[in-house]
Amino acid sequence: MAGRWPPEAVAALEPYLGTEHVVEVWVGDPATSRDGTSPDGHVYVADDARVTAIHDRSGRPDVHPWPLLAGPVLRMTARIRGRGREVVHEHPSWTPPER
């Protein structure tokens, strides 16, 4: 992950590793992407040392973890209980679509 993510995106993600917060990550080309690809979930460092996310911690057998996508990272948000969703990183040359 860190090879294609800028250091500031890596630093923005670190406080959420292993927490109960859900992180949303949009990746794509900042020059051409509108929304990018956006997986979300609880992030942690897997046994193989890869940063990984899992959408749900219910223990259901059909829930599978996935390694986070390579960057560039367009935007990262964290859904923090009691505070809602906060933008924790945004690529400086990406313009998000107006909503």
Coordinates of C-alpha atoms in Angstrom, one line a residue:
M1 CA 0.0 0.0 0.0
A2 CA 2.5 2.5 1.1
G3 CA 4.5 2.3 -2.2
R4 CA 1.7 4.0 -4.1
W5 CA 0.1 6.0 -1.3
P6 CA 1.6 9.4 -0.5
P7 CA 3.1 9.6 3.0
E8 CA 0.4 12.0 4.2
A9 CA -2.3 9.5 3.3
V10 CA -0.5 6.7 5.1
A11 CA -0.1 9.0 8.2
A12 CA -3.9 9.9 8.0
L13 CA -4.8 6.2 8.0
E14 CA -2.6 5.0 10.9
P15 CA -4.8 6.3 13.8
Y16 CA -7.7 4.2 12.5
L17 CA -5.8 0.8 12.2
G18 CA -7.4 -1.7 14.5
T19 CA -10.1 0.6 15.8
E20 CA -13.9 0.3 15.6
H21 CA -14.1 3.2 13.2
V22 CA -15.1 2.6 9.5
V23 CA -12.7 4.1 7.0
E24 CA -13.8 4.9 3.4
V25 CA -11.0 5.2 0.9
W26 CA -11.4 6.6 -2.7
V27 CA -8.6 5.7 -5.0
G28 CA -8.1 6.7 -8.7
D29 CA -6.3 9.1 -11.0
P30 CA -6.7 12.6 -9.6
A31 CA -6.6 14.1 -13.0
T32 CA -9.5 12.1 -14.4
S33 CA -11.5 10.5 -11.5
R34 CA -14.8 11.7 -10.4
D35 CA -15.6 9.5 -7.5
G36 CA -12.9 6.8 -7.8
T37 CA -13.2 3.3 -6.4
S38 CA -14.4 3.3 -2.8
P39 CA -14.2 0.3 -0.5
D40 CA -15.0 0.9 3.1
G41 CA -14.6 -1.0 6.3
H42 CA -12.6 -1.6 9.5
V43 CA -8.9 -1.4 8.7
Y44 CA -6.2 -3.4 10.4
V45 CA -2.8 -4.9 9.7
A46 CA -3.2 -8.6 8.6
D47 CA -0.9 -11.4 9.6
D48 CA 1.0 -11.0 6.3
A49 CA 1.7 -7.3 7.2
R50 CA -0.7 -6.0 4.5
V51 CA -3.2 -3.3 5.5
T52 CA -6.6 -4.9 5.2
A53 CA -10.2 -4.0 5.5
I54 CA -13.3 -5.9 6.5
H55 CA -16.8 -4.5 6.0
D56 CA -18.5 -6.2 8.9
R57 CA -17.4 -7.8 12.1
S58 CA -20.5 -9.8 12.7
G59 CA -18.7 -13.1 12.4
R60 CA -20.9 -14.2 9.4
P61 CA -19.1 -16.8 7.2
D62 CA -19.6 -14.8 4.0
V63 CA -17.7 -11.7 5.1
H64 CA -14.2 -11.6 3.7
P65 CA -11.3 -9.2 4.3
W66 CA -9.5 -7.5 1.4
P67 CA -6.2 -5.7 1.1
L68 CA -6.6 -1.9 0.6
L69 CA -6.3 -0.8 -3.0
A70 CA -3.1 0.9 -4.3
G71 CA -3.4 4.6 -4.7
P72 CA -3.3 7.4 -5.6
V73 CA -5.7 8.1 -2.7
L74 CA -8.3 10.7 -3.7
R75 CA -10.1 11.0 -0.4
M76 CA -10.2 9.2 2.9
T77 CA -13.0 9.6 5.5
A78 CA -13.6 8.0 8.9
R79 CA -17.0 7.3 10.3
I80 CA -16.5 8.0 14.0
R81 CA -19.1 7.1 16.5
G82 CA -20.7 10.1 18.0
R83 CA -19.1 12.5 15.5
G84 CA -20.3 11.2 12.1
R85 CA -18.1 11.2 9.0
E86 CA -14.9 13.2 8.8
V87 CA -12.6 13.8 5.9
V88 CA -9.1 12.8 7.1
H89 CA -7.2 13.1 3.8
E90 CA -7.8 14.5 0.3
H91 CA -5.5 14.5 -2.6
P92 CA -4.3 18.1 -3.3
S93 CA -4.8 18.0 -7.0
W94 CA -8.2 16.2 -7.1
T95 CA -11.5 18.1 -7.3
P96 CA -14.3 16.2 -5.8
P97 CA -17.6 16.2 -7.7
E98 CA -20.2 18.7 -6.4
R99 CA -23.1 17.0 -4.6

